[in-house]
Structures are given as structure tokens and as C-alpha cells.
N, CA, C and O of each residue as an XYZ file, in Angstrom:
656
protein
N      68.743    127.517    117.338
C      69.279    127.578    116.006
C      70.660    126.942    115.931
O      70.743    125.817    115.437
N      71.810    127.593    116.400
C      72.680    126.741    116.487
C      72.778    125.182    117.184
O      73.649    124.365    116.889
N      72.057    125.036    117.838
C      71.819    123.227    118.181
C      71.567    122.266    117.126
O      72.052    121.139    117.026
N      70.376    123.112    115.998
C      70.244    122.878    114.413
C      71.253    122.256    114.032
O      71.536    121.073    113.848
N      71.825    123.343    113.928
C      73.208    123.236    113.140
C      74.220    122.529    113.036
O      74.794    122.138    112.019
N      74.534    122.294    114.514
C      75.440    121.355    115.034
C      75.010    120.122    114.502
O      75.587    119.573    113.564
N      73.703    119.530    115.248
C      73.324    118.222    114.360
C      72.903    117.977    113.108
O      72.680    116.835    112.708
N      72.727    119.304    112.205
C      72.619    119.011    110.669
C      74.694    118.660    110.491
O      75.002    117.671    109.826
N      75.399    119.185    110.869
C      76.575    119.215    110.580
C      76.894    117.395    110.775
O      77.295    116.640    109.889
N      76.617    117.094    111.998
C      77.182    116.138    112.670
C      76.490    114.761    111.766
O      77.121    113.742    111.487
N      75.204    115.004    111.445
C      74.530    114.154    110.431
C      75.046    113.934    108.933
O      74.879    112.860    108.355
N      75.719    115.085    108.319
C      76.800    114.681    107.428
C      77.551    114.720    107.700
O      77.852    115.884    107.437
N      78.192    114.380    108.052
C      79.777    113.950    108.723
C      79.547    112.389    108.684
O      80.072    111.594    107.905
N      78.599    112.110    109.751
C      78.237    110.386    109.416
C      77.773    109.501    108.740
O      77.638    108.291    108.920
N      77.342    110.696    107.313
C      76.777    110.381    106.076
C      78.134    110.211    105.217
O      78.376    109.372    104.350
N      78.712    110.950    105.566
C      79.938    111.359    104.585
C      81.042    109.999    105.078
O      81.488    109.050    104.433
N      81.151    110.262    105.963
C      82.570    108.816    106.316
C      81.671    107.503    106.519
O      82.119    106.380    106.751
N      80.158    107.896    106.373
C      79.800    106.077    105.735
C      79.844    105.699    104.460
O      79.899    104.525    104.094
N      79.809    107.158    103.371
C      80.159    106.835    102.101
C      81.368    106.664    101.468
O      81.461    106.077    100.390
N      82.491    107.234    102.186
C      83.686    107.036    102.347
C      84.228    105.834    102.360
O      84.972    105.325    101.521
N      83.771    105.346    103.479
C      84.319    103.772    103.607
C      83.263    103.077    102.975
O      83.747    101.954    103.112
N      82.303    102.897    102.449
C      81.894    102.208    101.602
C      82.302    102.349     99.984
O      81.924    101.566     99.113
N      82.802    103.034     99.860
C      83.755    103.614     98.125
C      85.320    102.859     98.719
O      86.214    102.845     97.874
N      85.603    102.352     99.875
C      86.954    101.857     99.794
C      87.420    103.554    100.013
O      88.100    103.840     99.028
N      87.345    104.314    100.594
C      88.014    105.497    100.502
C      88.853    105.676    102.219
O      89.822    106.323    102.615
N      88.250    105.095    102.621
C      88.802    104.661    104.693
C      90.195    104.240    104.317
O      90.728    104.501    105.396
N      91.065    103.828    103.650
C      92.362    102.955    103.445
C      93.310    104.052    103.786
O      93.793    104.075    104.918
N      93.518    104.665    103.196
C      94.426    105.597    102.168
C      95.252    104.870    101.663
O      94.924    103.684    101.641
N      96.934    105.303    100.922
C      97.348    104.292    100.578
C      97.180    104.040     99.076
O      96.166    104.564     98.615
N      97.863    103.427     98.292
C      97.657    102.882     96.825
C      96.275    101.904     96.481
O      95.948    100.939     97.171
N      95.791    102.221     95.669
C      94.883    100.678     95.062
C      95.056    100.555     93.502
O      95.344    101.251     92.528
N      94.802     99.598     93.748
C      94.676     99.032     92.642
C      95.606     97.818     92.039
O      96.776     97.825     92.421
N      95.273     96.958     91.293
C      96.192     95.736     91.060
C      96.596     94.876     92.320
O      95.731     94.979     93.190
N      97.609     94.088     92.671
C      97.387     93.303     93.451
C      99.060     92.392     93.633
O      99.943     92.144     92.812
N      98.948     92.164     94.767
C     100.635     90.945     94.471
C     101.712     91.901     95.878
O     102.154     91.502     96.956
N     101.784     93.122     95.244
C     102.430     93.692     96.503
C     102.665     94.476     97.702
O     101.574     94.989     97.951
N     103.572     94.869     98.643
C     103.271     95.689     99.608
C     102.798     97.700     98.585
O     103.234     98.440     97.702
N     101.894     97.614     99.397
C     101.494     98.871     99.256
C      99.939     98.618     97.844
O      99.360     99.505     97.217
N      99.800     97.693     97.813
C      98.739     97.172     96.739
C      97.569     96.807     97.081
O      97.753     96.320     98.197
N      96.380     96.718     96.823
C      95.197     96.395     96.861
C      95.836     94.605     97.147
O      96.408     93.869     96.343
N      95.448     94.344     98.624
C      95.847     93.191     98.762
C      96.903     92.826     99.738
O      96.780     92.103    100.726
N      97.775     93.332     99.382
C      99.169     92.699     99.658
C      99.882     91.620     99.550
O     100.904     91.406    100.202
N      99.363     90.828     98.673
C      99.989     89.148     98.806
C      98.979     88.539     98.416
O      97.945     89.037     97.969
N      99.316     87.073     98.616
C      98.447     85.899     98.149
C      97.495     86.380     98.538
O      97.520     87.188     99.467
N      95.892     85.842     97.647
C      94.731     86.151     98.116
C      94.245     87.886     98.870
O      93.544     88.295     99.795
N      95.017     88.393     97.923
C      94.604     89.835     98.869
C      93.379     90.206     98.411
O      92.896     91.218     98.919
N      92.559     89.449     97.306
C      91.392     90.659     97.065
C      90.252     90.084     98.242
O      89.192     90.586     98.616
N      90.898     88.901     98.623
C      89.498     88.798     99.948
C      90.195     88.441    101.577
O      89.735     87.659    102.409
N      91.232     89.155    101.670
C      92.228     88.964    102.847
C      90.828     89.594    104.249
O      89.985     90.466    104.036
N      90.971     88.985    105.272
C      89.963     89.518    105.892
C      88.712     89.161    106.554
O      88.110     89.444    107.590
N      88.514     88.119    105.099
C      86.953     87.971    105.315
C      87.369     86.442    105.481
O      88.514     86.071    105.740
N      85.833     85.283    105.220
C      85.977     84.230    106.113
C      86.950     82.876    104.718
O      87.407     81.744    104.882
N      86.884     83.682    103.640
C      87.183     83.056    102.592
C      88.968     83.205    102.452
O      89.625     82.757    101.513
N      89.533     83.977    103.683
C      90.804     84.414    103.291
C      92.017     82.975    103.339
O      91.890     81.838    103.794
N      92.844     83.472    102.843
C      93.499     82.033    102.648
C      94.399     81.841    103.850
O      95.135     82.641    104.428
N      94.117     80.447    104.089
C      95.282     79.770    105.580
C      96.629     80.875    105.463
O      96.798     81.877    104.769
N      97.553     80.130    106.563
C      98.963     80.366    106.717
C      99.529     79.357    105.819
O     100.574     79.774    105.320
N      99.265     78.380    105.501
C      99.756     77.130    105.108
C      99.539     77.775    103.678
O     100.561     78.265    103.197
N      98.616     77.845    103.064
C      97.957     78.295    101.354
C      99.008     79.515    101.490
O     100.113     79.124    101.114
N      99.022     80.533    101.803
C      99.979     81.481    101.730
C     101.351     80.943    101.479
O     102.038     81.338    100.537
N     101.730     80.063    102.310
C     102.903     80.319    101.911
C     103.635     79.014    101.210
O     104.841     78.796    101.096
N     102.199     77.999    100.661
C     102.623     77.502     99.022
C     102.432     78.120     98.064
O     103.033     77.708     97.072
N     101.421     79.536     97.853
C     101.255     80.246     96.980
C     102.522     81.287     96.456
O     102.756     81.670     95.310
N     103.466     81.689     98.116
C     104.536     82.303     97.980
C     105.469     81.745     97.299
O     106.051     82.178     96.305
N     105.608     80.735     97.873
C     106.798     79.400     96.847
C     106.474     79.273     95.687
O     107.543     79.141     95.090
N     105.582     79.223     94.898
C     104.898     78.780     93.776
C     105.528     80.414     92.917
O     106.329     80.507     91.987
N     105.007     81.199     93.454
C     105.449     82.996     93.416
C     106.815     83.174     92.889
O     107.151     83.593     91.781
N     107.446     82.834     93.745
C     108.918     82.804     94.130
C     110.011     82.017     93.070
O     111.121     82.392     92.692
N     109.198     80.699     92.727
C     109.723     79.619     91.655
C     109.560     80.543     90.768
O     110.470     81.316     90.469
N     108.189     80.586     90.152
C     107.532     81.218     89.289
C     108.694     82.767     88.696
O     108.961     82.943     87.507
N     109.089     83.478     89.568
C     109.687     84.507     89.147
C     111.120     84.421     89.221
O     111.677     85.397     88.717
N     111.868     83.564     89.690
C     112.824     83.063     89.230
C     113.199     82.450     87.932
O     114.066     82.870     87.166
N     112.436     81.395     87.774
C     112.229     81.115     86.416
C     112.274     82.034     85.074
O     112.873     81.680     84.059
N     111.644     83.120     85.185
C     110.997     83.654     84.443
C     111.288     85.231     84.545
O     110.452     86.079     84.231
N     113.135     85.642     85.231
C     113.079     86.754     85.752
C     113.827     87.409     84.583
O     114.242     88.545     84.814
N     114.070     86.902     83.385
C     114.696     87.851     82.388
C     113.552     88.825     81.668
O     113.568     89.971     81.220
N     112.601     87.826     81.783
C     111.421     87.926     80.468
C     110.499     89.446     81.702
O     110.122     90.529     81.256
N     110.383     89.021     83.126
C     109.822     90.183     83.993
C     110.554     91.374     84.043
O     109.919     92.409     84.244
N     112.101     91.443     83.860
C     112.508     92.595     84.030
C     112.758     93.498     82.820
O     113.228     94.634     82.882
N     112.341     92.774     81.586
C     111.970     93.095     80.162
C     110.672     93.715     80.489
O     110.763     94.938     80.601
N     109.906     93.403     80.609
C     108.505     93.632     80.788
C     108.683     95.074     81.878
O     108.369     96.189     81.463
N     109.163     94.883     83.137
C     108.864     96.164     83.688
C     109.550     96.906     83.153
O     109.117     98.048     83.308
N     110.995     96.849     82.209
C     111.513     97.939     81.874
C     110.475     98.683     80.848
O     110.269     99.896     80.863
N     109.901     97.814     80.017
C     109.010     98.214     79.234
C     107.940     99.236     79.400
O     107.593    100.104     78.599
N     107.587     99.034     80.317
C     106.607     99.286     81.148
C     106.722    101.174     82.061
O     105.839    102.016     82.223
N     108.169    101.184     82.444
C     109.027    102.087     83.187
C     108.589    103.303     82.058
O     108.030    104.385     82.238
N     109.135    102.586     80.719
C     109.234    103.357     79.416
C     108.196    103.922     78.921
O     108.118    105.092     78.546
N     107.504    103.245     78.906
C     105.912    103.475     78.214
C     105.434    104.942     79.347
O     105.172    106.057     78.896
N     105.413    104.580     80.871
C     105.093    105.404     81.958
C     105.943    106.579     81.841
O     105.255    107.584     82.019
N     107.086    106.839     81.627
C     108.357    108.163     81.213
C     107.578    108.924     80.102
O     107.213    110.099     80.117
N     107.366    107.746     78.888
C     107.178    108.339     77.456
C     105.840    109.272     78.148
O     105.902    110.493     78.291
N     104.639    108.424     78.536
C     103.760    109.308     79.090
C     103.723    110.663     79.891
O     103.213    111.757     79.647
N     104.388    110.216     80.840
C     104.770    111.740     81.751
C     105.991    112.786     80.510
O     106.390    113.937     80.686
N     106.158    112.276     79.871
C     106.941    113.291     79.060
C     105.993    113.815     77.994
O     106.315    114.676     77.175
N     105.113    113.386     78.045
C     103.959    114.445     76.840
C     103.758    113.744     75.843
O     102.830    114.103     75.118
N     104.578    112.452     75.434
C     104.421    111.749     73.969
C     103.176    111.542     73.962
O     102.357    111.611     74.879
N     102.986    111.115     72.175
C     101.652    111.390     72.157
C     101.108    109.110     72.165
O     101.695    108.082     71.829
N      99.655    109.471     72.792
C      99.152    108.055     72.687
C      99.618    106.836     72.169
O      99.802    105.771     72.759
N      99.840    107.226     70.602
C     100.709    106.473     69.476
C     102.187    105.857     69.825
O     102.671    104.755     69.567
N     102.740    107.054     70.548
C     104.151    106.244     70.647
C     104.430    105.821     71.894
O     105.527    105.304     72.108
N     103.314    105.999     73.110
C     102.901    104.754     74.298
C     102.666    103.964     73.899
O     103.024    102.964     74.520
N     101.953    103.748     72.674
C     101.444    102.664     72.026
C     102.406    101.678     71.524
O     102.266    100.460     71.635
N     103.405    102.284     70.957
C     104.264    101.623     70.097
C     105.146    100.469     70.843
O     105.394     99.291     70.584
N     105.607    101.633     72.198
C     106.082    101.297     73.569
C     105.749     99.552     73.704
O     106.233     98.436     73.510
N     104.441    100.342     74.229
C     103.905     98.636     74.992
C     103.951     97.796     74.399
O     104.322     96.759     74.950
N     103.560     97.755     72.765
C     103.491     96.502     71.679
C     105.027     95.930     71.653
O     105.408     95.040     70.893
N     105.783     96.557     72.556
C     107.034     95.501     72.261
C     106.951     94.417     73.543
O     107.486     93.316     73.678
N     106.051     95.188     74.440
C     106.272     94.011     75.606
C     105.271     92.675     75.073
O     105.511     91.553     75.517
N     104.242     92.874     74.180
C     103.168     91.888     73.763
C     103.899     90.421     73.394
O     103.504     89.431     74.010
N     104.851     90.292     72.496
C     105.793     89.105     72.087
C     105.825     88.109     73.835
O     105.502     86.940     74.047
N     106.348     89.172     74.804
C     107.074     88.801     75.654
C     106.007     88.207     76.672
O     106.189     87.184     77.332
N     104.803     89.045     76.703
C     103.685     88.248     77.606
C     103.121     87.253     77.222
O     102.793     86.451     78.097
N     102.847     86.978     76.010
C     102.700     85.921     75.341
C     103.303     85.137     75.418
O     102.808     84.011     75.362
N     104.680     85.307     75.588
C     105.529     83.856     75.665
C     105.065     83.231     77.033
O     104.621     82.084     77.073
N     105.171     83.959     78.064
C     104.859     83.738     79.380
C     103.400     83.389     79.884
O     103.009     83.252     81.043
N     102.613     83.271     78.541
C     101.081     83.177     79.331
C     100.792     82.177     79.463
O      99.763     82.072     80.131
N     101.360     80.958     79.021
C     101.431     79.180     79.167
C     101.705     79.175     80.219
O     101.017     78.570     81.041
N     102.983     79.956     80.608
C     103.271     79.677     81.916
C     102.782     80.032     83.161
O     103.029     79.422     84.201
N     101.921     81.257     83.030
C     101.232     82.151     84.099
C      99.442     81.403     84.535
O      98.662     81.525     85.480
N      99.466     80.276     82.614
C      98.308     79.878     83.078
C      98.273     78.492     84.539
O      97.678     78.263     85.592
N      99.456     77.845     83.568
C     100.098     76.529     84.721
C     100.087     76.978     85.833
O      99.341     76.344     86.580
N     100.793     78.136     86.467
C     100.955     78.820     87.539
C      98.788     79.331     88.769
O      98.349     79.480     89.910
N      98.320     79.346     87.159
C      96.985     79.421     87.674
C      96.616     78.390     88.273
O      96.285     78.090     89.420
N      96.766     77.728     86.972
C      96.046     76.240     87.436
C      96.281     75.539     88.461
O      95.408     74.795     88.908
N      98.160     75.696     89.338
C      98.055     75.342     90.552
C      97.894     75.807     91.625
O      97.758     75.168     92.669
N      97.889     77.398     91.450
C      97.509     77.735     92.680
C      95.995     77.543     93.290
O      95.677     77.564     94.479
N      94.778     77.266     91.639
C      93.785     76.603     92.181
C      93.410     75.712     92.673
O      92.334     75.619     93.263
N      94.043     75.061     92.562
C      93.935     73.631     93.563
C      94.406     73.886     94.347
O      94.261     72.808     94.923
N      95.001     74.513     95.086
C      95.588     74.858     96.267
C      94.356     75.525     97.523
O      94.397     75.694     98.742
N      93.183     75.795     96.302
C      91.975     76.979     96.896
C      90.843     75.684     97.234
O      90.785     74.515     96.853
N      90.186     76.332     97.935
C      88.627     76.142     98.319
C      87.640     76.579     97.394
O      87.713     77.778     97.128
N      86.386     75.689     96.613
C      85.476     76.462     96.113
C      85.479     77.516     96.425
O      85.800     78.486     95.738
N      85.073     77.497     97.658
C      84.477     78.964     98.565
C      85.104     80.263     97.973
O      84.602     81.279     97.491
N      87.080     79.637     98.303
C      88.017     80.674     98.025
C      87.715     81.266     96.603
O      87.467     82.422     96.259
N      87.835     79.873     95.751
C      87.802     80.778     94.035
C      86.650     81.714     93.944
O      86.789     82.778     93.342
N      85.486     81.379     94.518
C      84.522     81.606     94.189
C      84.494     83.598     94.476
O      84.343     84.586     93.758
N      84.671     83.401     95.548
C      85.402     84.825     96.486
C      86.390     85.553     95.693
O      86.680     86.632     96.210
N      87.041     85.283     94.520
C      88.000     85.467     93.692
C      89.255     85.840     94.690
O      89.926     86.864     94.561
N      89.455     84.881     95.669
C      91.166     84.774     96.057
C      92.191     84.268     95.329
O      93.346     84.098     95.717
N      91.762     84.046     94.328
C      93.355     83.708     93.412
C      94.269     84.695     92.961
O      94.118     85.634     92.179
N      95.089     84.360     93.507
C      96.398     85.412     93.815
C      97.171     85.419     91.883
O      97.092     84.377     91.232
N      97.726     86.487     91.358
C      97.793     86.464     89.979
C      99.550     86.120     90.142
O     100.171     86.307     91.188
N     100.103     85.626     88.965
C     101.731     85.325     88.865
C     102.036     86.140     89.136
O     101.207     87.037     89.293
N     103.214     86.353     89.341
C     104.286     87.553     89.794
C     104.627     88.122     88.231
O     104.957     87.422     87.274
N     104.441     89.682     88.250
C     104.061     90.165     86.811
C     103.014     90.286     86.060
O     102.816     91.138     85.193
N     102.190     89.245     86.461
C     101.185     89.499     85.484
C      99.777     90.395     85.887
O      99.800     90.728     87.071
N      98.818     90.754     85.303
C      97.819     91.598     85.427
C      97.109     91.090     86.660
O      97.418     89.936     86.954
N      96.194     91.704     87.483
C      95.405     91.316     87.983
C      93.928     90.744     87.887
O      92.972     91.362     87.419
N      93.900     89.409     88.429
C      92.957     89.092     87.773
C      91.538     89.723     87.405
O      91.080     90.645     88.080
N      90.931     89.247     86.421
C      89.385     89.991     86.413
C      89.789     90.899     85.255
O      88.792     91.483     84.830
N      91.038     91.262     84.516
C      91.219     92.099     83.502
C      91.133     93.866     84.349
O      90.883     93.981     85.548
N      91.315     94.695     83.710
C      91.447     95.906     84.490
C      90.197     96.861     84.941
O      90.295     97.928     85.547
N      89.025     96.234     84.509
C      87.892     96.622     85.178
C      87.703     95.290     86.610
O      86.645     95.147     87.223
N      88.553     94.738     86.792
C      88.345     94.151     88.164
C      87.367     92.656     87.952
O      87.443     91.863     87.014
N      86.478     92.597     89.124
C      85.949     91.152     89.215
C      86.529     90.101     89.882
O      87.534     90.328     90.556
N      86.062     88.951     89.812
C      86.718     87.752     90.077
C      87.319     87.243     88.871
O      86.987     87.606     87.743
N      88.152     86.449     89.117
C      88.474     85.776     87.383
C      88.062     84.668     87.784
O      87.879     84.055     88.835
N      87.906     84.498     86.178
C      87.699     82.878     85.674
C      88.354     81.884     86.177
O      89.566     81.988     85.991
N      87.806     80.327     87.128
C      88.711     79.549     87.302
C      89.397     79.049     85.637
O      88.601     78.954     84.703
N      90.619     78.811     85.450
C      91.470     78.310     84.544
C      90.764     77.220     83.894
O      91.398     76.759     82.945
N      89.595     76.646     84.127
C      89.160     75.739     83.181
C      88.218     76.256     82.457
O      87.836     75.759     81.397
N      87.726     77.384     83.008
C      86.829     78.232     81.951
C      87.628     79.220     81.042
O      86.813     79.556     80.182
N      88.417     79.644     80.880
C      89.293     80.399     80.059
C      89.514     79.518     79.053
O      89.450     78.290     79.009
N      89.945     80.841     77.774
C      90.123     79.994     77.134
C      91.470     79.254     76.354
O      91.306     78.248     75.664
């Protein structure tokens, strides 16, 4: 009886941490979104870091430069945006209601918009920088600031000539 037991036990256990790591649950750690340390990813090409599609040393670190320009350029309009952002996340943890998160974020909208010409350019070269293979794999690494690609239910995104 107890020998039973042991191997009914031991049989979920290896049921359980194969479903585990197949849910992405083996990590620990943050997920979700993409770009930095502690992120789904960590850097250029993190949603397929790993596998055979992952991007060179060389692609990394024109994608970093590109990154780097990119948020220099463009670091008044990002630190608008995360303050925004800070706010909206406070207003929330403070109990406000939906509406005035709402109100929150619609001020950062002007500001992403201004920047989405630029986040697309920023697309468009880091794709050429990729391999079919890579886009296809959805390694395109997103601007510094901006959403992750695929919209917030995830995916691959669109190469930049299919968008619209």
C-alpha cells in the first residue's frame, strides 16, 4: 500500500512540473512585455532568445545602438510617458475609480502618437537588420518605450510593411 502511494505521489509531481514548465511557470521572475532586465526577454530579440532563430552578437548590438539613438532622441517625450504611466499605476493602487485611470492615460495618447512615425522607422530598421527566419519567429525587438509587440494579447507582430 504505501509503495502505491509513493508512486501515485511521485507520478504527479512529474505531471505537475511538466505542466509547470510548459505554462512558462519554471522561470520565476517577472513576465511579461519585453526590452528589459527582469522582462520576458531581456533585450533585443528576447521573445525567441535561445532557440535557433535567436539573434547574432553582431544584430544585438546594432539593435542596441539603434535602442540607444532611438531613446536619446526621444527622451523628453519617454519620461512624459512613464511619468504618465507611474500616475495612472498610483491612481490605481489608490482605489480611483476606472474613469479617472482613464482620464490619466488619455493624456499620454497625444504623446504616443507623436512618436509612432518614429517607433515605426525604428521598426522598419531593425527589420532589415533580421532574417526571414528571425521575423518570422517574431524576434523583433520593440523601441525603447513602446508596447510590446503583438499588442497585449502577445503574438508575433506584423513585419512593418503589413501594418498599417
Amino acid at each position: 500500500m504505501r509503495k502505491r502511494m509513493l508512486t501515485f505521489v511521485a507520478l504527479t509531481l512529474v505531471a505537475t512540473a511538466v505542466t509547470a514548465h510548459a505554462q512558462g511557470g519554471g522561470g520565476g521572475g517577472r513576465r511579461g512585455g519585453m526590452g528589459g532586465p527582469g522582462r520576458m526577454g531581456g533585450g533585443p530579440g528576447g521573445r525567441c532568445a535561445g532557440t535557433a532563430d535567436s539573434l547574432t552578437d553582431a544584430q544585438k548590438t546594432q539593435v542596441r545602438t539603434l535602442s540607444d539613438a532611438f531613446a536619446k532622441a526621444h527622451a523628453p517625450q519617454l519620461d512624459s510617458l512613464r511619468t504618465i504611466m507611474e500616475a495612472s499605476r498610483a491612481a490605481r493602487e489608490a482605489g480611483k475609480t476606472p474613469e479617472e485611470v482613464r482620464a490619466i492615460m488619455e493624456t499620454a495618447k497625444p504623446i504616443a502618437d507623436g512618436l509612432a512615425p518614429a517607433r515605426k522607422e525604428f521598426a522598419t530598421t531593425v527589420v532589415g537588420l533580421l532574417t526571414p527566419s528571425q521575423i518570422a519567429a517574431g524576434c523583433i525587438p520593440p523601441a525603447p518605450g513602446g508596447p510590446p509587440p503583438g499588442g497585449r494579447r502577445g503574438g508575433p507582430p506584423r513585419p512593418p510593411a503589413l501594418r498599417d
